[in-house]
Short mmCIF file of C-alpha atoms in Angstrom, two decimals:
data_model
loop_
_atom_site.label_atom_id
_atom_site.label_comp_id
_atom_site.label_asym_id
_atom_site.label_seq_id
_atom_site.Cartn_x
_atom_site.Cartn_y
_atom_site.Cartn_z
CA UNK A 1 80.77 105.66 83.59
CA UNK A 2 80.78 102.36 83.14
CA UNK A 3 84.22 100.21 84.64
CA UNK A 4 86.04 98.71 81.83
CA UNK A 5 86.90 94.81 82.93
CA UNK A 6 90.40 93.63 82.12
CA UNK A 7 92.04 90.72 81.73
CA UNK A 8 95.93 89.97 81.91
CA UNK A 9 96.99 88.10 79.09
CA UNK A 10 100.40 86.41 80.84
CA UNK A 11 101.51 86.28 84.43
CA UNK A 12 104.36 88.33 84.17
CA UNK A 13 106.21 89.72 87.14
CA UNK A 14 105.67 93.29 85.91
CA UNK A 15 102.49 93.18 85.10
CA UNK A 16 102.01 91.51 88.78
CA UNK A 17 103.91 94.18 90.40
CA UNK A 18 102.85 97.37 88.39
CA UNK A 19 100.66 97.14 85.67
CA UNK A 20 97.60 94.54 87.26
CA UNK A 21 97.75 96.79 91.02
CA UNK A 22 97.56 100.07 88.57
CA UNK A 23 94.07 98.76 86.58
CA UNK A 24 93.18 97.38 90.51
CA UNK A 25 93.74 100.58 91.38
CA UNK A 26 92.10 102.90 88.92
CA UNK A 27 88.62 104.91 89.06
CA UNK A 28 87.13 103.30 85.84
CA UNK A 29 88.56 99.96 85.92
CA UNK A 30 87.57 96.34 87.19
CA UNK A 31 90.96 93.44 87.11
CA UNK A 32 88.67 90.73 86.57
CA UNK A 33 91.00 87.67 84.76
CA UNK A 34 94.10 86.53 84.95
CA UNK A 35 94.99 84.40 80.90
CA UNK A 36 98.07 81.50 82.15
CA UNK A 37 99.45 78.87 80.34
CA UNK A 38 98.58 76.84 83.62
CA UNK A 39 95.66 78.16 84.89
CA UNK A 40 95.16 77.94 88.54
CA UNK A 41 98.79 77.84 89.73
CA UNK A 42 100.11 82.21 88.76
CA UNK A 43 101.23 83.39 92.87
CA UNK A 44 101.43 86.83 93.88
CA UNK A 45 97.58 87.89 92.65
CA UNK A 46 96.57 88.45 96.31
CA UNK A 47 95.75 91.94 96.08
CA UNK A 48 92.95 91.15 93.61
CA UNK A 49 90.39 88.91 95.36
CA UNK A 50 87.94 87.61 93.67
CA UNK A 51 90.28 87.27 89.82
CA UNK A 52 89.57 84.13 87.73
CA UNK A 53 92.44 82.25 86.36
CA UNK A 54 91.67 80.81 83.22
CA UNK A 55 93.73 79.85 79.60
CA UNK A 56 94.82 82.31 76.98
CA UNK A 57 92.34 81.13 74.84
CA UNK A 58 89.37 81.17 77.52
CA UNK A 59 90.46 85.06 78.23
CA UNK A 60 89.60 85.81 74.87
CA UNK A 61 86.20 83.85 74.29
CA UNK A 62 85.14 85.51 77.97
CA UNK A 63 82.46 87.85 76.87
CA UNK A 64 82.73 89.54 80.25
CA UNK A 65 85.98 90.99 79.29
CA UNK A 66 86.11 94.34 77.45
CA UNK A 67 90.01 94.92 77.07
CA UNK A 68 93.31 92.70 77.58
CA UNK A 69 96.72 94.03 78.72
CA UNK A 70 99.47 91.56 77.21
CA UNK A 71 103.09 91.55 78.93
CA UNK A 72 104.01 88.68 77.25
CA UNK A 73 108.08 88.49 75.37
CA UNK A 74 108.39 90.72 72.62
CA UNK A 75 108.27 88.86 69.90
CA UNK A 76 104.84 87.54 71.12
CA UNK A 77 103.43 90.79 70.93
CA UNK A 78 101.72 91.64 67.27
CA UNK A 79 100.54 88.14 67.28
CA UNK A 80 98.89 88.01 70.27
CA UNK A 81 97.28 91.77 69.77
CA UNK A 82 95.75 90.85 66.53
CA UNK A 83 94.23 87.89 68.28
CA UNK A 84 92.91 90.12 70.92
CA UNK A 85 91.42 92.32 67.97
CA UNK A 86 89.59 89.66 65.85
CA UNK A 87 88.57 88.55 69.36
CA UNK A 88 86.54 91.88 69.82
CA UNK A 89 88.43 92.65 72.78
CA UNK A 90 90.79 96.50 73.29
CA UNK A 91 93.73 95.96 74.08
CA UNK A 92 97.12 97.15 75.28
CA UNK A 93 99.96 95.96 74.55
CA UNK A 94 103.60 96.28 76.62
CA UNK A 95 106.21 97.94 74.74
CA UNK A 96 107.70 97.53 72.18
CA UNK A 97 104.28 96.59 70.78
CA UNK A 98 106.04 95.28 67.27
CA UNK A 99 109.57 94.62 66.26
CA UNK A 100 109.73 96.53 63.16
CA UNK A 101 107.28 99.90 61.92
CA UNK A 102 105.92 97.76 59.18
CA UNK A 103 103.96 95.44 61.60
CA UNK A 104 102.65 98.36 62.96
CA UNK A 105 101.04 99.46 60.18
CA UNK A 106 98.90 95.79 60.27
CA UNK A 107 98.26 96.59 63.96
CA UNK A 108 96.73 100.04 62.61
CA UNK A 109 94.64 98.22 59.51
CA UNK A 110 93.17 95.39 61.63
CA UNK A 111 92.13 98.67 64.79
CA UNK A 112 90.74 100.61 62.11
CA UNK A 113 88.90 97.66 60.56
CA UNK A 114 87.23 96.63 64.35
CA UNK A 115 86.67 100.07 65.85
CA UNK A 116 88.62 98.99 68.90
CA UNK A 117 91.40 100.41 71.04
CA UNK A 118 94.38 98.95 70.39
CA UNK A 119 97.93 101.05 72.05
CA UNK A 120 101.16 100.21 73.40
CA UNK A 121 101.55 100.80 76.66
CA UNK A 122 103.98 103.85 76.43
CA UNK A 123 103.21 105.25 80.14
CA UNK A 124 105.58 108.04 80.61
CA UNK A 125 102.89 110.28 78.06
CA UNK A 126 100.10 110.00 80.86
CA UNK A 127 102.43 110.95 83.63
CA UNK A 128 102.22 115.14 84.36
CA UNK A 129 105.84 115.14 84.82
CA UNK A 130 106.51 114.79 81.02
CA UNK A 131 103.34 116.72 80.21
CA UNK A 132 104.59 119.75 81.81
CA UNK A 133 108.09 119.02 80.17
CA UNK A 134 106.52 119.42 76.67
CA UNK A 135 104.32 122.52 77.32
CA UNK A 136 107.77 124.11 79.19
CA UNK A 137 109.82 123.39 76.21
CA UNK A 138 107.13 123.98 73.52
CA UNK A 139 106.33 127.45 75.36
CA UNK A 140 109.78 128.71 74.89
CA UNK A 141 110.93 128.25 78.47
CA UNK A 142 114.35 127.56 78.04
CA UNK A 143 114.53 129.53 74.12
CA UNK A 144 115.42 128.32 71.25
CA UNK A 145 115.86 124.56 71.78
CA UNK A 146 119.24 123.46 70.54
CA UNK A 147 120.24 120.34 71.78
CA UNK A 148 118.38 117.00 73.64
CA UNK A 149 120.07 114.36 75.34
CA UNK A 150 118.80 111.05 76.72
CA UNK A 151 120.03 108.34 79.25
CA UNK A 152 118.65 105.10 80.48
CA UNK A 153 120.79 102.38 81.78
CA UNK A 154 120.78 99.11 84.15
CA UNK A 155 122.87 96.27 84.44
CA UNK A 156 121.49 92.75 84.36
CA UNK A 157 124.70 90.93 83.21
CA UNK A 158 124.04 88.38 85.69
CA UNK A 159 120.65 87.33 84.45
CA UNK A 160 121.46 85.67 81.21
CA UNK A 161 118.42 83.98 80.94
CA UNK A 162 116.48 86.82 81.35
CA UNK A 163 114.33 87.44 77.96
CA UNK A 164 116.02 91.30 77.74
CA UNK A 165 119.36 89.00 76.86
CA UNK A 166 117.68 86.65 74.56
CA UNK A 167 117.81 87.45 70.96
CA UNK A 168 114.86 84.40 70.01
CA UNK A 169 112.68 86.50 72.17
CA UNK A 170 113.19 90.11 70.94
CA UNK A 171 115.57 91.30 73.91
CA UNK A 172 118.30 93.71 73.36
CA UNK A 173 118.68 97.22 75.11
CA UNK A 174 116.93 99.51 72.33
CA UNK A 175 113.75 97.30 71.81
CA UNK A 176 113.64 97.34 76.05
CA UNK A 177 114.83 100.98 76.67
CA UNK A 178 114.87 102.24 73.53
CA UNK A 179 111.61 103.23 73.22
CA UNK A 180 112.09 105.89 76.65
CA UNK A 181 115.39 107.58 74.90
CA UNK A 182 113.92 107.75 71.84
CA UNK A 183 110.00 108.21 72.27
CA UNK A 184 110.58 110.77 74.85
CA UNK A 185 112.48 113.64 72.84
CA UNK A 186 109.77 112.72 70.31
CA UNK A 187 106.91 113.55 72.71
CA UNK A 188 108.28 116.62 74.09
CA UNK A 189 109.44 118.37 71.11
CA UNK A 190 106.70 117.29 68.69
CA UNK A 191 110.04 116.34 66.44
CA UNK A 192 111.22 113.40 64.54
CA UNK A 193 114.16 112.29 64.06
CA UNK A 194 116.66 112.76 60.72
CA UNK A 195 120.16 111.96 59.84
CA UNK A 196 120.26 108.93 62.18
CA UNK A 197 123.28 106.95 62.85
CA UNK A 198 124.18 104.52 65.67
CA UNK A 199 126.98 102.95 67.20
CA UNK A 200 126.33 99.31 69.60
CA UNK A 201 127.80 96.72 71.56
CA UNK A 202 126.12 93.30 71.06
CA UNK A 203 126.90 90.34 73.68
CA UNK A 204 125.08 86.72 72.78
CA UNK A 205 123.29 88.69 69.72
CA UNK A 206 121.47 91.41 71.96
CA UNK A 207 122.85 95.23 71.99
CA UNK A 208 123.89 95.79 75.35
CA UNK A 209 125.03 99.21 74.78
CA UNK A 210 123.67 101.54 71.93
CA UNK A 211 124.27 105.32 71.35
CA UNK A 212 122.01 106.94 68.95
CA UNK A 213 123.35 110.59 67.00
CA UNK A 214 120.73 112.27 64.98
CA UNK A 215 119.05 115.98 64.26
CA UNK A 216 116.04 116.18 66.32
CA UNK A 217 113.29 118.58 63.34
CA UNK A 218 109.65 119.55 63.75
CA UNK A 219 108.15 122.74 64.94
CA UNK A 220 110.62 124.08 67.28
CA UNK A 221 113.30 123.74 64.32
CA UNK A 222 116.83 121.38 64.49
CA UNK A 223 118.25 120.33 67.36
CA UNK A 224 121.57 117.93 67.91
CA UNK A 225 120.04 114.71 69.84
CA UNK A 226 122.70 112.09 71.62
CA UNK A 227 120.95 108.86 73.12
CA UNK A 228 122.24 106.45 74.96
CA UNK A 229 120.97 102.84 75.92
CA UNK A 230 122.61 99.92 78.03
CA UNK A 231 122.11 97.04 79.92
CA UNK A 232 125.68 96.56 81.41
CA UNK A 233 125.87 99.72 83.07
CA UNK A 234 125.00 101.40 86.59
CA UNK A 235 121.21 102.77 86.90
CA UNK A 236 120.86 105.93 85.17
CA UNK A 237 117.56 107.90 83.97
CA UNK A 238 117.57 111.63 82.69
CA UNK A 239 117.03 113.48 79.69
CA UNK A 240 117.68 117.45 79.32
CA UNK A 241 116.65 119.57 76.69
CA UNK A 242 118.87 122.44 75.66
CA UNK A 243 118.09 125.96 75.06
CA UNK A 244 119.85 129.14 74.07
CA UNK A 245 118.04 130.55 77.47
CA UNK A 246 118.12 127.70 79.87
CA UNK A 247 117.73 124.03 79.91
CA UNK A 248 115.24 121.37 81.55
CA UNK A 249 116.27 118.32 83.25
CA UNK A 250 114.06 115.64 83.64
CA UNK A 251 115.86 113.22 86.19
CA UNK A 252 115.39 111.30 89.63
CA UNK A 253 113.82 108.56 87.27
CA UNK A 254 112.16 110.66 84.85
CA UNK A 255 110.95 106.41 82.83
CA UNK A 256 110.35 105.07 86.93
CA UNK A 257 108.54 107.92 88.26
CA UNK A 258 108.69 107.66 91.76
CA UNK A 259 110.41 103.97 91.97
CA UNK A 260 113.94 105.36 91.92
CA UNK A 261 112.88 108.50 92.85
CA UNK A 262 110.37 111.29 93.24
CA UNK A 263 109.05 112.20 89.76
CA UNK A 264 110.87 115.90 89.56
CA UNK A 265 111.69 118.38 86.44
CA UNK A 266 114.55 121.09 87.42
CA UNK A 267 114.28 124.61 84.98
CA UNK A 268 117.56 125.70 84.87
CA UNK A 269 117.80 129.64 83.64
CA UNK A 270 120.89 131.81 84.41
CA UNK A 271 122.04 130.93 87.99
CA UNK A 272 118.05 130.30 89.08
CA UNK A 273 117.08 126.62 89.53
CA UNK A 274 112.75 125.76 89.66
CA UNK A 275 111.93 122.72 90.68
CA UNK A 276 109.08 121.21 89.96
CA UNK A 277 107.39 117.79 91.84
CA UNK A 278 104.74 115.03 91.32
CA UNK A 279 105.32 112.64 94.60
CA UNK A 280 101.91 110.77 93.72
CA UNK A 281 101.40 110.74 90.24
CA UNK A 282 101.13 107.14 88.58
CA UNK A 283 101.25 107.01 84.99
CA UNK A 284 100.26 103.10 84.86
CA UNK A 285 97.16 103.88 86.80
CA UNK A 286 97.10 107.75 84.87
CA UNK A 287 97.55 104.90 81.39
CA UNK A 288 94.59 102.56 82.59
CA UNK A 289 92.22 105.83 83.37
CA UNK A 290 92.76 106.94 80.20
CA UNK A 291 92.43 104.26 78.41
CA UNK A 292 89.29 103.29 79.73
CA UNK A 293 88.37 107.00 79.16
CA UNK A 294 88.73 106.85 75.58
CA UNK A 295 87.27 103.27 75.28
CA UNK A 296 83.84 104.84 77.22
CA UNK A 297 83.59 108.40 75.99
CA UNK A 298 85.72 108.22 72.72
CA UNK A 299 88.01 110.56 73.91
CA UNK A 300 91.59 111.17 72.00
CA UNK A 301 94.00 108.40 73.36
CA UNK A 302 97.25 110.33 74.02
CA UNK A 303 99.42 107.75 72.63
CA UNK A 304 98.29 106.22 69.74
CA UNK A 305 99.84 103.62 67.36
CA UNK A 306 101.07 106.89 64.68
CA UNK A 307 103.05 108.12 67.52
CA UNK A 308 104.45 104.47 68.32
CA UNK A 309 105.34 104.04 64.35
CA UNK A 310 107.39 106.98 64.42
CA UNK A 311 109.47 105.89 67.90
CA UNK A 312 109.90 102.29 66.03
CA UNK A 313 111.06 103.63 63.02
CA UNK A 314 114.04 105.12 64.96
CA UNK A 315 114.69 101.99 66.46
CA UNK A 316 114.60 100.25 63.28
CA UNK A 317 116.79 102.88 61.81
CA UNK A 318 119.28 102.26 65.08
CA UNK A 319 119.75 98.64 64.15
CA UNK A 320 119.77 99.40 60.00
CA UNK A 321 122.76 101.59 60.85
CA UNK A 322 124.48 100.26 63.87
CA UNK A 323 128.43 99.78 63.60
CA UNK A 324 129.38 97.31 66.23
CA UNK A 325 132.48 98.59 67.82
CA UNK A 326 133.76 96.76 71.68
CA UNK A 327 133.83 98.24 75.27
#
């Protein structure tokens, strides 16, 4: 199969540190361009040898280049993806890929129009971790599901300038974090969310703390759903899923497999514990493979833009409804 050659629309420090090493890294990919608003001068691209540096605009006229990955601010996203579209290029965008479900639904028109890939990059869907959490709670391991419950928290109070405290560039906990609380208990229980309501804590016009009540309905019935999001609060990752007959934790980093800690799902049924482990897995190089799959063979992409619509429709609803109380 033929490599699919990237480009990097943005020298970002993630996409320096995780996302450009993970298409370096993968089976049917080549990392062959770096797009920079000062072409030349983007540090830390070592571990590629051989990348071009080159403009924004230059990435997208390079007819080498079959698909871009865009880390760029958040609010920089849909406009920069349809570019990448009318361009003739696939691409992938980080999340949140839009800042409201309606812009989605452009983002859908204009990949349907072109034929070409376009996804958010929503990584925790390619990682076997949360695979194997879906098929355990779809297959009745812990009974009748009951109750979900989702965590993610850091604290970066002391980088105010960061764009994740920035209102002018999208920042804010939810549209950052969000989409892991939210998008998660979507993917595992094949559910959507109803009855939403949602309580926040805004400093300099961001949410730095959001907790999200809903009724969690689909295919394995209703289930009571409690998520919380903040940025002023100690590390914290986990998400369990509630049963009449046991309950499954996904923890030790379940959104940073294997960066906080070994990617690990604990079964928990009467007074027996199963543990289950993936010390190797990468879901941004499991993300790339994938993507490149479908792009070569036409293959199903396992997270397409429906499935995004529906976690940024909760998000919008978060905001719609939020009552702003204080710590």
């Amino acid at each position: 199969m033929k490599p699919v050659r990237w480009g990097v629309l943005g020298n970002a420090k993630f996409a320096r540190d995780h996302m450009a090493p993970a298409i370096h890294m993968a089976e049917n990919a080549e990392l062959a361009a770096l797009g920079t608003s000062n072409p030349g001068s983007a540090k830390g691209w070592d571990f590629c040898p051989g990348l071009k540096q080159m403009s924004y605009e230059d990435l997208l006229a390079d007819p080498s280049i079959d698909a871009i990955y865009i880390p760029l601010p958040n609010h920089m996203h849909v406009e920069w993806t349809l570019k990448v579209l009318a361009a003739g290029k696939h691409v992938l965008t980080e999340k949140p890929i839009s800042m409201t479900a309606e812009e989605i639904d452009i983002l859908i028109a204009e990949r349907d129009r072109t034929g070409l890939l376009a996804a958010e990059a929503y990584m925790i869907v390619h990682h076997p971790q949360w695979q194997r959490a879906r098929d355990l709670v779809q297959g009745g391991a812990i009974g009748k599901l009951l109750h979900v419950d989702a965590f993610f928290s850091y604290n970066n109070a002391d980088e105010l300038q960061n764009i994740r405290n920035r209102p002018e560039t999208g920042g804010g906990g939810i549209r950052d974090i969000g989409v892991y609380t939210y998008g998660s208990a979507r993917f595992v229980t094949g559910g959507e969310a109803r009855d939403l309501s949602c309580r926040m804590i805004r400093e300099n016009g961001v949410d730095v703390w959001a907790q999200v009540d809903a009724m969690i309905e689909g295919p394995l019935g209703r289930a009571t759903y409690i998520a919380m999001t903040s940025m002023r609060m100690q590390n914290r990752q986990e998400v369990t899923f509630h049963g009449d007959k046991g309950l499954l934790k996904v923890a030790h980093g379940p959104f940073n497999a294997n960066l906080f800690a070994e990617a690990r799902i604990e079964l928990h049924r009467d007074q027996t514990v199963t543990s289950e482990r993936w010390p190797a897995a990468n879901h941004y190089k499991l993300q790339v493979e994938n993507f490149g799959k479908s792009i070569r063979t036409g293959a199903t992409y396992p997270c397409p833009l429906e499935f995004t619509r529906g976690t940024q429709e909760m998000i919008d609803r978060a905001f719609e409804t939020a009552r702003e109380i204080s710590w």
